[in-house]
Amino acid sequence: MSTDILLDRPAAGGALAPAAVAAVDLARRYGEGEAAVHALRGVTLDVPAGQFCAVMGPSGSGKSTLMHHLAGLDVPTSGRVLLGEHDLTGMDDKSLTRLRRDHVGFVFQAFNLLPTLSAEENILLPMEIAGRRPDAAWLEAVIDRVGLGDRRSHRPTELSAGQQQRVAVARALVSRPTVLFADEPTGNLDSASGAAVLGLLREAADADGQTIVMVTHDAHAASIADRVLILADGRIVADLDRPAEDAIITALHEAGR
Amino acid sequence: MTRVVLRGLATRRLRTFLSAFAVVLGVALVTGALTLGGALKDASGKLKTSAYDGTAAVVSAPSGFTSDDLSANATIPERTAARVAAVDGVAVAAPEILDEAKVIDRHGDPVGGGPYFGMGIDAQAAGTERVNPLRLVEGRWAAGPGQVVLDQGTAEKEHLRLGAKVRIAAQGPARTFTLAGIASFGEVKTLGTATVAAFDLRTAQDLFGKPGQIDDVLVAADRGQDAGALRTRLSGALGGAVAVQTARDQDRFDLVGGLDGFVGFLEGFLIAFGAVAVLVGAMTIANALGLTVAQRARELALLRATGASRGQVLRSVVLEAGVIGALGTAMGIGAGYGLASGLMALMKSFGLELPTDGLSLAGSTVAVAAITGVGTTLLASLAPAVRATHVPPVAALRDGASAALSPRGGRRSTIAGIALGVLGLAIVGYGMFAGGMTGTERLASLAPGTLALLLGVAMLSRHAVVPLARLLGRPGARVGGVAGRLAQRNTMRNPRRTASTAAALMVGVALVTFVAMLATGLKQSATGEIGDTVRSEQVIVGADGWSPVSAKTAQAARDAGATTVSSIAVDEARAFDAKTYVAGVDPATFSKVYDYQWKDGSDATLRSLHGDGALVRDDFATKHDLKTGSRFTVMAADGSKLRLRVAGIVDGSPIDTMGLGSVTVDRKAFDATFAQRRAKLVLVSGASAAALDRTLAAFPDAQRLTPDELADEVGKSVDSILGLVTVLLALAILISVLGIVNTLALGVAERTKELGMLRAVGMSRRQLRRMVRHEGALTAVVGAALGIGLGMALAAIVTVALADQGLVLAVPVGTILAYVAAAALAGVVAAALPARRAGRLPVLGALAHE
Ligand SMILES: Nc1ncnc2c1ncn2[C@@H]1O[C@H](COP(=O)(O)OP(=O)(O)OP(=O)(O)O)[C@@H](O)[C@H]1O
Ligand SMILES: [Mg+2]
């Protein structure tokens, strides 16, 4: 019961624009004293519902760390995260797990499908874990959209890398999460497969108003997003609205210096 | 290379420990059996020395054989003692009576579990101490009709002080004696479950109904007199009316035949279970090493790529096994020594105390244990070691190095499995159905056949894992939700691994099932036999269920108002040079209360049984090729022979539930030949239970039961043996549970990334733990299912083969379901640690895991 109350607590601050996910002065330090690493040094950000937001930056700049915090996978040293109506501050592991289960979708660089399950079973896994019945029509639509109609009963080992990542995208979409997080979803793919996956994400944002936060190293990939954030040394150094690929490269170059 | 191996063992501490532990139990059982056996053999040797070695000769009635029944041996006249004393070179000639006398406790039950020695000896006579096995500890020797000396063990157990009143039951109703003294038997307080009550000679003659008679004369030689020469002289002087033997040959306390036999049996029994434990341990280790090889495939490939030879890889795995084996063996020997002292203490608490100078670990025991422990571990390592050499160096650069490992040898092991299984079946079948073998030989042939069959099925079991897991995982998948379903998939994921994990459990469960089935069949056939044959309302038997009761109980039954009383005496005999039992019945009354199932003959045959007529059980008839009208001879303990003619052949099982023996004759013929006067069984009708209990109160060593209660008693004794066997096999099952822990722990380690993903997409720690527990339970249930199937099949074969011996096929459904439940529980328990590990994984760390 108590967790329900906690989860249903409206986000503090009462922001006017309905943000799907927001961070307020988020800081994360790993380790203590001399060896301490400041992965995030005060990040404030607001991703409105329906936005496709790309996060870029040099290696070690804190992109993954930021995403993990927004998704409730890690707990900040200070600052807060608001996801949908929920304030993640002070949530215990149980509540965070439920929050991820009910509000978050993931696409990983390494696909992370269960080899024992068929493509369709993998897609349904998060729903199953949550004990929810999928909307049959929506399930068909998603499977159809990712182009796996004839492959639904195949095991991951029988699928190509691109197909596997499309299964992973379908898995993230099928529960209609508040936010879909993707960490370098095209990192392990050839350019054609990568383009297909990006297309799927773009379509989800356009057609369903799916909020997406995607970490990427690829300026071309980032250029299909609505907005590009550039991180350097744990801080947001640029916030670009529908930038062209060149603009992104320039901004990245500056951040890298 | 050695360093690589040792460091590997140190890092995989849990697995090293669990694998070593699989060796520990087997080695412990073997060590314990040998240590305890050695100590007991030592003890029985000492007992023989103190009981027999002061005695140069025993003069007793000449006999065909020495009966196990103390009261059934022939006596000699008391004056023989004087004739013996007169022989040159005899220093002491002590007349002795050795019969059966039960000490009755406060609750009216006999103390101890037999034998119940009742001695008559004039212990204070000069020189008697040289031949008397008893040594006075407290008080005085018994002198006069009201006095008795008891062994120290009995006196302590019953808290009896000098001067206490003690009831003792011998031939007639129990009599009360005063405790005059307490004695030890040689150096021990007592002999196992035996009790000793010693009287003076006159009292014993009266008590045992042997006036003017004695059982033997114990002879001590003059100083410097050669015992052998003295015996020759005694034989010459006394003539053929008596036999002159060494005390050991005569063995009146049954220390040579009985105690040594018991010790040997106990040792063999424990070693057999040790062997099962070692087998299961070897399977567990082979599995653990297989897992290690699979997990280290990449490392092995790297070693190969950097120039390590196949031989070096092979040696590295074998070395790993050697270290595990040595570790386990060392712990096992220590544990075995502890086990032996534990068993000693246990036996002591059951009153089975034997003299020892403490246990000692013999060099030979250590050697056998070391060879068993290290040897089996090394053998078990061969298959995984050879598999390790198949890792191609190029696998170091590729994913799925372990995948490259699995398919190899698949077909070969299938063929080998089929071959072994067929061989095992053939051995079992031959042993069961080939002609010309005794039941014991048939049962002995089960061991190698079963071993081959078990190993064969173990090798084939991976083909059964997927369908079994699909079927048996259903309830789990339903109850456990997504965790249950994922667990089911995980179990089917690597059938070879699940199979080798489950196979170890299969062995233990197969044996338990086999024993349970046979025990149930035995019980049913035994109780069925009682139900089919006994027609009396009540049965009087010994309080311990087997020893004969006073013949006067029949009169007591009549006093209680019984209309039909039929008393059956049973004595040991020799027929066709083998031990048999012969029953003497009164045909007129017996035919009213006992229904034979006739093979040849009818109730009229029984009613007219007389003279040399004998009823024989059909297995006896078949074995010795007897038909109605055939003639044969039986010999009584005193050597006298009874010539018999087969009057009828009756059905009955060699299990001989009621101990009636395989030959039945008219009581008159029996009494003319056999010394036994007491009743094995008195069948009574027409008296109320209460009245019988009242008149039987004077006979505390007898109990009254209804035929149903008698059947229950038989069932209970079967159950207690079954319980003991189950406990010992549970050790084997325990070892296989360690294997499940191993496999699950490895599964969790291997799938860390997967577990991280599951947590990221919203699986709770609880669901994750439940998944691992379900996997453990399902693996165990698959093993149990295989074991139960195999055990039932084996039991069915044996039952069919031994059907003519009266064994019936019975499936103890409740027991088997309990085994399945226990297996599932064991799986859950085995999963506890790996599940906890899985639940504790940090999500991000697990996701980043390579
Ligand atoms: N668990 C951790 N413990 C210690 N330091 C960490 C941990 N996780 C991240 N870091 C450090 O925090 C900083 C940011 O890491 P993060 O993984 O967020 O970078 P990134 O931007 O995702 O880099 P990449 O592009 O290489 O994936 C790095 O310096 C990293 O070493
Ligand atoms: Mg990163």
PDB file of N, CA and C in Angstrom, chain B residues 516-553:
ATOM      1  N   ALA B 516      11.965 -48.891  -1.291  1.00  0.00           N
ATOM      2  CA  ALA B 516      10.614 -48.652  -0.779  1.00  0.00           C
ATOM      3  C   ALA B 516       9.608 -49.583  -1.446  1.00  0.00           C
ATOM      4  N   MET B 517       9.774 -49.780  -2.749  1.00  0.00           N
ATOM      5  CA  MET B 517       8.854 -50.674  -3.465  1.00  0.00           C
ATOM      6  C   MET B 517       8.985 -52.098  -2.945  1.00  0.00           C
ATOM      7  N   LEU B 518      10.225 -52.557  -2.823  1.00  0.00           N
ATOM      8  CA  LEU B 518      10.428 -53.923  -2.346  1.00  0.00           C
ATOM      9  C   LEU B 518       9.892 -54.077  -0.922  1.00  0.00           C
ATOM     10  N   ALA B 519      10.160 -53.069  -0.095  1.00  0.00           N
ATOM     11  CA  ALA B 519       9.707 -53.153   1.293  1.00  0.00           C
ATOM     12  C   ALA B 519       8.185 -53.211   1.344  1.00  0.00           C
ATOM     13  N   THR B 520       7.541 -52.385   0.513  1.00  0.00           N
ATOM     14  CA  THR B 520       6.079 -52.396   0.511  1.00  0.00           C
ATOM     15  C   THR B 520       5.552 -53.746   0.039  1.00  0.00           C
ATOM     16  N   GLY B 521       6.217 -54.284  -0.998  1.00  0.00           N
ATOM     17  CA  GLY B 521       5.806 -55.596  -1.504  1.00  0.00           C
ATOM     18  C   GLY B 521       5.972 -56.667  -0.433  1.00  0.00           C
ATOM     19  N   LEU B 522       7.091 -56.562   0.248  1.00  0.00           N
ATOM     20  CA  LEU B 522       7.392 -57.522   1.310  1.00  0.00           C
ATOM     21  C   LEU B 522       6.339 -57.451   2.412  1.00  0.00           C
ATOM     22  N   LYS B 523       6.017 -56.224   2.778  1.00  0.00           N
ATOM     23  CA  LYS B 523       5.049 -55.992   3.823  1.00  0.00           C
ATOM     24  C   LYS B 523       3.685 -56.569   3.423  1.00  0.00           C
ATOM     25  N   GLN B 524       3.311 -56.266   2.176  1.00  0.00           N
ATOM     26  CA  GLN B 524       2.005 -56.738   1.724  1.00  0.00           C
ATOM     27  C   GLN B 524       1.957 -58.250   1.663  1.00  0.00           C
ATOM     28  N   SER B 525       3.062 -58.846   1.171  1.00  0.00           N
ATOM     29  CA  SER B 525       3.007 -60.298   1.075  1.00  0.00           C
ATOM     30  C   SER B 525       3.005 -60.914   2.468  1.00  0.00           C
ATOM     31  N   ALA B 526       3.744 -60.277   3.394  1.00  0.00           N
ATOM     32  CA  ALA B 526       3.792 -60.809   4.748  1.00  0.00           C
ATOM     33  C   ALA B 526       2.437 -60.672   5.432  1.00  0.00           C
ATOM     34  N   THR B 527       1.878 -59.477   5.357  1.00  0.00           N
ATOM     35  CA  THR B 527       0.607 -59.276   6.042  1.00  0.00           C
ATOM     36  C   THR B 527      -0.493 -60.063   5.333  1.00  0.00           C
ATOM     37  N   GLY B 528      -0.355 -60.164   4.011  1.00  0.00           N
ATOM     38  CA  GLY B 528      -1.328 -60.953   3.257  1.00  0.00           C
ATOM     39  C   GLY B 528      -1.295 -62.406   3.697  1.00  0.00           C
ATOM     40  N   GLU B 529      -0.101 -62.910   3.928  1.00  0.00           N
ATOM     41  CA  GLU B 529       0.028 -64.310   4.325  1.00  0.00           C
ATOM     42  C   GLU B 529      -0.645 -64.553   5.680  1.00  0.00           C
ATOM     43  N   ILE B 530      -0.440 -63.619   6.585  1.00  0.00           N
ATOM     44  CA  ILE B 530      -1.082 -63.786   7.895  1.00  0.00           C
ATOM     45  C   ILE B 530      -2.600 -63.771   7.736  1.00  0.00           C
ATOM     46  N   GLY B 531      -3.077 -62.804   6.949  1.00  0.00           N
ATOM     47  CA  GLY B 531      -4.514 -62.702   6.731  1.00  0.00           C
ATOM     48  C   GLY B 531      -5.092 -63.943   6.063  1.00  0.00           C
ATOM     49  N   ASP B 532      -4.289 -64.530   5.154  1.00  0.00           N
ATOM     50  CA  ASP B 532      -4.793 -65.685   4.404  1.00  0.00           C
ATOM     51  C   ASP B 532      -4.833 -66.952   5.236  1.00  0.00           C
ATOM     52  N   THR B 533      -3.953 -67.052   6.220  1.00  0.00           N
ATOM     53  CA  THR B 533      -3.802 -68.353   6.865  1.00  0.00           C
ATOM     54  C   THR B 533      -4.307 -68.411   8.307  1.00  0.00           C
ATOM     55  N   VAL B 534      -4.075 -67.364   9.081  1.00  0.00           N
ATOM     56  CA  VAL B 534      -4.402 -67.454  10.507  1.00  0.00           C
ATOM     57  C   VAL B 534      -5.906 -67.256  10.701  1.00  0.00           C
ATOM     58  N   ARG B 535      -6.549 -68.254  11.309  1.00  0.00           N
ATOM     59  CA  ARG B 535      -7.992 -68.187  11.494  1.00  0.00           C
ATOM     60  C   ARG B 535      -8.384 -68.055  12.963  1.00  0.00           C
ATOM     61  N   SER B 536      -7.378 -67.998  13.837  1.00  0.00           N
ATOM     62  CA  SER B 536      -7.714 -67.885  15.256  1.00  0.00           C
ATOM     63  C   SER B 536      -8.038 -66.438  15.581  1.00  0.00           C
ATOM     64  N   GLU B 537      -8.699 -66.260  16.734  1.00  0.00           N
ATOM     65  CA  GLU B 537      -9.043 -64.891  17.124  1.00  0.00           C
ATOM     66  C   GLU B 537      -7.839 -64.162  17.696  1.00  0.00           C
ATOM     67  N   GLN B 538      -6.992 -64.928  18.382  1.00  0.00           N
ATOM     68  CA  GLN B 538      -5.834 -64.319  19.034  1.00  0.00           C
ATOM     69  C   GLN B 538      -4.585 -65.145  18.744  1.00  0.00           C
ATOM     70  N   VAL B 539      -3.443 -64.477  18.896  1.00  0.00           N
ATOM     71  CA  VAL B 539      -2.172 -65.157  18.694  1.00  0.00           C
ATOM     72  C   VAL B 539      -1.273 -64.800  19.873  1.00  0.00           C
ATOM     73  N   ILE B 540      -0.613 -65.816  20.437  1.00  0.00           N
ATOM     74  CA  ILE B 540       0.366 -65.515  21.491  1.00  0.00           C
ATOM     75  C   ILE B 540       1.762 -65.705  20.892  1.00  0.00           C
ATOM     76  N   VAL B 541       2.581 -64.646  20.958  1.00  0.00           N
ATOM     77  CA  VAL B 541       3.952 -64.725  20.452  1.00  0.00           C
ATOM     78  C   VAL B 541       4.881 -64.100  21.484  1.00  0.00           C
ATOM     79  N   GLY B 542       6.190 -64.218  21.252  1.00  0.00           N
ATOM     80  CA  GLY B 542       7.168 -63.616  22.144  1.00  0.00           C
ATOM     81  C   GLY B 542       6.995 -62.102  22.164  1.00  0.00           C
ATOM     82  N   ALA B 543       7.308 -61.490  23.316  1.00  0.00           N
ATOM     83  CA  ALA B 543       7.169 -60.044  23.434  1.00  0.00           C
ATOM     84  C   ALA B 543       8.077 -59.337  22.438  1.00  0.00           C
ATOM     85  N   ASP B 544       9.204 -59.965  22.106  1.00  0.00           N
ATOM     86  CA  ASP B 544      10.102 -59.346  21.136  1.00  0.00           C
ATOM     87  C   ASP B 544       9.704 -59.717  19.712  1.00  0.00           C
ATOM     88  N   GLY B 545       8.654 -60.509  19.571  1.00  0.00           N
ATOM     89  CA  GLY B 545       8.164 -60.843  18.236  1.00  0.00           C
ATOM     90  C   GLY B 545       8.768 -62.092  17.658  1.00  0.00           C
ATOM     91  N   TRP B 546       9.913 -62.572  18.206  1.00  0.00           N
ATOM     92  CA  TRP B 546      10.531 -63.732  17.590  1.00  0.00           C
ATOM     93  C   TRP B 546      10.901 -64.855  18.539  1.00  0.00           C
ATOM     94  N   SER B 547      11.224 -64.530  19.798  1.00  0.00           N
ATOM     95  CA  SER B 547      11.710 -65.636  20.633  1.00  0.00           C
ATOM     96  C   SER B 547      10.539 -66.458  21.167  1.00  0.00           C
ATOM     97  N   PRO B 548      10.745 -67.769  21.347  1.00  0.00           N
ATOM     98  CA  PRO B 548       9.647 -68.632  21.757  1.00  0.00           C
ATOM     99  C   PRO B 548       9.193 -68.334  23.187  1.00  0.00           C
ATOM    100  N   VAL B 549       7.968 -68.721  23.499  1.00  0.00           N
ATOM    101  CA  VAL B 549       7.411 -68.472  24.830  1.00  0.00           C
ATOM    102  C   VAL B 549       7.195 -69.802  25.533  1.00  0.00           C
ATOM    103  N   SER B 550       7.000 -69.705  26.827  1.00  0.00           N
ATOM    104  CA  SER B 550       6.818 -70.920  27.623  1.00  0.00           C
ATOM    105  C   SER B 550       5.639 -71.738  27.104  1.00  0.00           C
ATOM    106  N   ALA B 551       5.804 -73.075  27.115  1.00  0.00           N
ATOM    107  CA  ALA B 551       4.740 -73.951  26.653  1.00  0.00           C
ATOM    108  C   ALA B 551       3.518 -73.824  27.562  1.00  0.00           C
ATOM    109  N   LYS B 552       3.774 -73.327  28.779  1.00  0.00           N
ATOM    110  CA  LYS B 552       2.660 -73.224  29.729  1.00  0.00           C
ATOM    111  C   LYS B 552       1.683 -72.106  29.375  1.00  0.00           C
ATOM    112  N   THR B 553       2.048 -71.274  28.407  1.00  0.00           N
ATOM    113  CA  THR B 553       1.108 -70.232  27.987  1.00  0.00           C
ATOM    114  C   THR B 553      -0.146 -70.866  27.389  1.00  0.00           C
TER     115      THR B 553
END
